[in-house]
mmCIF file of C-alpha atoms in Angstrom:
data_model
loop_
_atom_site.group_PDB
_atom_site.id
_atom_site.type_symbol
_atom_site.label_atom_id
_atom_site.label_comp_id
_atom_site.label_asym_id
_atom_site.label_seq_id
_atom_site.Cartn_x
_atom_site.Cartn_y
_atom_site.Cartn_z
ATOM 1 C CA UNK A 1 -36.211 -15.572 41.456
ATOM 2 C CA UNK A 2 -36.426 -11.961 42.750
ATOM 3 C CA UNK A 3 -36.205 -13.441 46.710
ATOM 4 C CA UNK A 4 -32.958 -15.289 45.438
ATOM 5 C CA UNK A 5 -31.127 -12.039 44.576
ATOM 6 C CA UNK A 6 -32.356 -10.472 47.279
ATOM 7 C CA UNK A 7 -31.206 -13.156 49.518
ATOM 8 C CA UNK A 8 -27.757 -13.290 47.628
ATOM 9 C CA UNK A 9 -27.473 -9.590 47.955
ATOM 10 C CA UNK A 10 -27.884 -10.208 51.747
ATOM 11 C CA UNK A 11 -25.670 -12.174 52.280
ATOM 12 C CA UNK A 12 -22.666 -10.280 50.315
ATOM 13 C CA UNK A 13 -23.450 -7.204 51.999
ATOM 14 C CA UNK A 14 -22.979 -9.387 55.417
ATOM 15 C CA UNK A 15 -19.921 -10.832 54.215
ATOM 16 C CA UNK A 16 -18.342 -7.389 53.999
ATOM 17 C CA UNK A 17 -19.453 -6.255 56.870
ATOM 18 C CA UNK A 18 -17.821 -8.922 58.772
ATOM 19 C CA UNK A 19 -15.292 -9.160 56.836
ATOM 20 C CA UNK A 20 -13.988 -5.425 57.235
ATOM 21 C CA UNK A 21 -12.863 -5.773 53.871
ATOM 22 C CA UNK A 22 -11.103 -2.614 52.340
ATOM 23 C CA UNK A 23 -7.732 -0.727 51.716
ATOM 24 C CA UNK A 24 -7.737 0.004 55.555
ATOM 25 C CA UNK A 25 -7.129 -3.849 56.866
ATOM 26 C CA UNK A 26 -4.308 -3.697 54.231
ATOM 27 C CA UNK A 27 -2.194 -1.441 56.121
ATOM 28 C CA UNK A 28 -3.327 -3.044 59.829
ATOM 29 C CA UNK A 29 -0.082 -3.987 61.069
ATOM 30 C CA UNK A 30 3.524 -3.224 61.956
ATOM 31 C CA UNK A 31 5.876 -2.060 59.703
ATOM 32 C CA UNK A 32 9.391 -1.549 59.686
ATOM 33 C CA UNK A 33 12.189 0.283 58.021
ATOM 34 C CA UNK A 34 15.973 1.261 58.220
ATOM 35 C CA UNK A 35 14.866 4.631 57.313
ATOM 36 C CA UNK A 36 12.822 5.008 60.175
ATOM 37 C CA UNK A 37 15.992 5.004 62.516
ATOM 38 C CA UNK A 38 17.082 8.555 61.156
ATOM 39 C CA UNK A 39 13.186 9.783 60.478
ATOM 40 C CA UNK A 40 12.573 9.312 64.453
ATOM 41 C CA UNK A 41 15.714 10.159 65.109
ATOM 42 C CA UNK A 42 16.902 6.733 67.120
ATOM 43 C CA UNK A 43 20.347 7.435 67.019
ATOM 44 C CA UNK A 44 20.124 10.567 68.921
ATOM 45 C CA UNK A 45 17.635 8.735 71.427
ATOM 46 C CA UNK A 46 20.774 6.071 71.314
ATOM 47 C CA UNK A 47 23.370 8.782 72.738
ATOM 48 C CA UNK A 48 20.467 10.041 75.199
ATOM 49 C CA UNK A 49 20.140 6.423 77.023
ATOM 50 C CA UNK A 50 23.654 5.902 76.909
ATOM 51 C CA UNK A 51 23.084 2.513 75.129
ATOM 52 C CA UNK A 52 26.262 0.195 74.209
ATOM 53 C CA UNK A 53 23.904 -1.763 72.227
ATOM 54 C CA UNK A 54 21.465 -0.723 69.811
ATOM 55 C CA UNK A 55 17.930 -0.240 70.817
ATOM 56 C CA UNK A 56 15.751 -2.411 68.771
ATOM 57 C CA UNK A 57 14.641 -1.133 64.924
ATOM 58 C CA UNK A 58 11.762 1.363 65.160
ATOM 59 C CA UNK A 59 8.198 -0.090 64.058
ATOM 60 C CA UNK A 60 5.119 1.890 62.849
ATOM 61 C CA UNK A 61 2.371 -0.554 64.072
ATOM 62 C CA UNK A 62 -1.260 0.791 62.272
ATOM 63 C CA UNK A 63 -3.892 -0.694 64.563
ATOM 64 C CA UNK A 64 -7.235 -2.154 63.773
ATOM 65 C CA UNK A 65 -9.183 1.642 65.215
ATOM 66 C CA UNK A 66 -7.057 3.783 62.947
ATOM 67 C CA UNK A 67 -4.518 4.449 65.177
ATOM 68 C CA UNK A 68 -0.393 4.785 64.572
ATOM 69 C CA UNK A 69 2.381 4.024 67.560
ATOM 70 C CA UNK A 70 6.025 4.287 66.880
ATOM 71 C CA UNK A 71 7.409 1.483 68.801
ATOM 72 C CA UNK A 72 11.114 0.605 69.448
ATOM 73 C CA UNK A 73 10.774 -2.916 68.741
ATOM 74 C CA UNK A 74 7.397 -4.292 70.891
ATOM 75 C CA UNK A 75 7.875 -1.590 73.327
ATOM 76 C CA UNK A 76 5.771 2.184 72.774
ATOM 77 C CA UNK A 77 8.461 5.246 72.265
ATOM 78 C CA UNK A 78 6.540 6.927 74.440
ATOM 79 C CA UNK A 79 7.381 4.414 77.375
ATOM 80 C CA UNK A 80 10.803 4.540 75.630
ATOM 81 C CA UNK A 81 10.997 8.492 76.712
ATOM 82 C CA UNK A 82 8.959 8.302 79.917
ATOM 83 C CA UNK A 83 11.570 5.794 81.037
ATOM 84 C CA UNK A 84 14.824 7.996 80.068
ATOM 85 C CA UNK A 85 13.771 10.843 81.690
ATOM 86 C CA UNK A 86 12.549 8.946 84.779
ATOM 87 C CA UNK A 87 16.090 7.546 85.031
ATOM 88 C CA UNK A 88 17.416 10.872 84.578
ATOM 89 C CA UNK A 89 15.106 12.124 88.275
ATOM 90 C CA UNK A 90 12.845 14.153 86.178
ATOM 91 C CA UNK A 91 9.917 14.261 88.543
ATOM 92 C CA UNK A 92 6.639 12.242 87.788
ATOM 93 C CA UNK A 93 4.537 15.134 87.026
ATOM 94 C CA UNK A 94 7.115 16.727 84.088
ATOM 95 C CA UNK A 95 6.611 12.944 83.004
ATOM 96 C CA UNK A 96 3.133 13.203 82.897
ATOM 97 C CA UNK A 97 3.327 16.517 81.357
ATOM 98 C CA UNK A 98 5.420 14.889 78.523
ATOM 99 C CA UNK A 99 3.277 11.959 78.060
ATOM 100 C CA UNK A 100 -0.137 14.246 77.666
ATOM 101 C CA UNK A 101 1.956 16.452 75.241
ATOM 102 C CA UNK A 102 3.284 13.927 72.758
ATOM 103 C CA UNK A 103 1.880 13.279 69.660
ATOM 104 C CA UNK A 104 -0.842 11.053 68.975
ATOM 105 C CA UNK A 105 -1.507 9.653 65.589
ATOM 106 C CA UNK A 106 -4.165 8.468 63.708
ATOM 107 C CA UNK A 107 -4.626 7.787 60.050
ATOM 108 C CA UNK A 108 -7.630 7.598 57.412
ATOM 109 C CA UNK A 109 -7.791 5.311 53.909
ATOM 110 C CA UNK A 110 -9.404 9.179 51.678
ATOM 111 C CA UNK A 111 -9.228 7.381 48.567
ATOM 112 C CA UNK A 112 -7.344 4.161 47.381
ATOM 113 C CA UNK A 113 -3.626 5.309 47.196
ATOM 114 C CA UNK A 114 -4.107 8.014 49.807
ATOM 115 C CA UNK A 115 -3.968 8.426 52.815
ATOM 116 C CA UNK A 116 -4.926 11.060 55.977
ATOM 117 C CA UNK A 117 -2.954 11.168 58.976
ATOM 118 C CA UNK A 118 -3.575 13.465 61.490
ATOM 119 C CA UNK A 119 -1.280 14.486 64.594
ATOM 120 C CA UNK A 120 -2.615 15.608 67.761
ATOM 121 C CA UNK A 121 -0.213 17.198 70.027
ATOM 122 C CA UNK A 122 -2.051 19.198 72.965
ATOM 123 C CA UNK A 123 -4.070 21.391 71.642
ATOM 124 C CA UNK A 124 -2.886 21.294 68.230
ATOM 125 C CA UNK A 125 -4.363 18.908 65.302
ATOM 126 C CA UNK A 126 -2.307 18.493 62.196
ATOM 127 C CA UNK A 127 -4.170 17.046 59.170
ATOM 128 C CA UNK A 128 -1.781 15.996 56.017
ATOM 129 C CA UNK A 129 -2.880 14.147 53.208
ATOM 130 C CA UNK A 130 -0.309 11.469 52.164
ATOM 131 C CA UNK A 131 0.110 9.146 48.765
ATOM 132 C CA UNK A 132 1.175 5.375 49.653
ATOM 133 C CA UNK A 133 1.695 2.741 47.570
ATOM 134 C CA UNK A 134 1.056 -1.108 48.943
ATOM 135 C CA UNK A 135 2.391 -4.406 47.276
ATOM 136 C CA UNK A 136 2.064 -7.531 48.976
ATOM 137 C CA UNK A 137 5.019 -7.089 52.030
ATOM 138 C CA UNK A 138 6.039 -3.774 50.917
ATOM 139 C CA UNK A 139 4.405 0.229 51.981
ATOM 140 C CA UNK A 140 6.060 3.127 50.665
ATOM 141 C CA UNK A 141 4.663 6.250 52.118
ATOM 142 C CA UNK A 142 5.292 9.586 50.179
ATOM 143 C CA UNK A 143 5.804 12.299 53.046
ATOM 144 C CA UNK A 144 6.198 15.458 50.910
ATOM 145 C CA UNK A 145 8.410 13.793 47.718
ATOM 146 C CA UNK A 146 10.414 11.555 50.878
ATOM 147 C CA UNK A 147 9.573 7.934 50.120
ATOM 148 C CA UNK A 148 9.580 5.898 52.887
ATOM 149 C CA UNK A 149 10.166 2.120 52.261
ATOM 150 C CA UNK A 150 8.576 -0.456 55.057
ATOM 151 C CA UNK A 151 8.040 -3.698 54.924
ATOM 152 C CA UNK A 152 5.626 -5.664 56.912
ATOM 153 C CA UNK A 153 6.991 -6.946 60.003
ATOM 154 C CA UNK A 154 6.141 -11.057 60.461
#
């Protein structure tokens, strides 16, 4: 009986393993949100490129190793940028400058309800604790008493 649990106990502690389960897969995905056209500040970036359409709606994708990219549609903002000023004859290396300089994000599950997320930019790391709220389709993110409303792009 005692090699029964024990095998039993085995195999639910392989399950999760493999499975990954936790509150971290919940949030692995893109997301998207109206409110994330002023937050980035895509209309600006709009004027910039001289757009007569609109670019597509931004997208916070959280990958599978913790990481965050702002997209603009499927497409990084960072490639977004690098391209702008490339068409504006910035040279390559004030492009390369700009791309080692801008922010890279990452993000932690602390507790259920709460998350990390922590900005590098240079030399500079930026660690704020965040609460966030996930049902079904839906992620609101409180950044400092401004909810942010996503939903889960399909």
């Amino acid at each position: 009986m005692k090699r029964i649990g024990v095998l039993i106990l085995c195999a639910l502690i392989g399950v999760v393993l493999l499975t990954g389960c936790g509150p971290k897969k919940e949030l692995t995905g893109s997301w998207i949100s109206p409110e994330l056209v002023e937050e980035f500040g895509i209309s600006r970036l709009e004027e910039m490129v001289g757009s007569k359409k609109s670019l597509d709606p931004p997208v916070m994708e959280f990958t599978k190793d913790n990481h965050i990219i702002i997209k603009l549609g499927k497409k990084p903002l960072i490639d977004i940028l690098a391209e702008v000023l490339q068409s504006n004859n910035f040279p390559a290396e004030s492009i390369e400058n700009f791309k080692r300089s801008f922010p890279v994000m990452s993000y932690k599950i602390v507790e259920d309800g709460k998350m990390e997320l922590t900005t590098l930019k240079g030399d500079e790391t930026n660690i704020t604790t965040y609460r966030y709220k996930l049902d079904g389709d839906k992620l609101m993110i409180d950044m400092s008493g401004n909810e942010v409303h996503l939903t889960r792009s399909k």
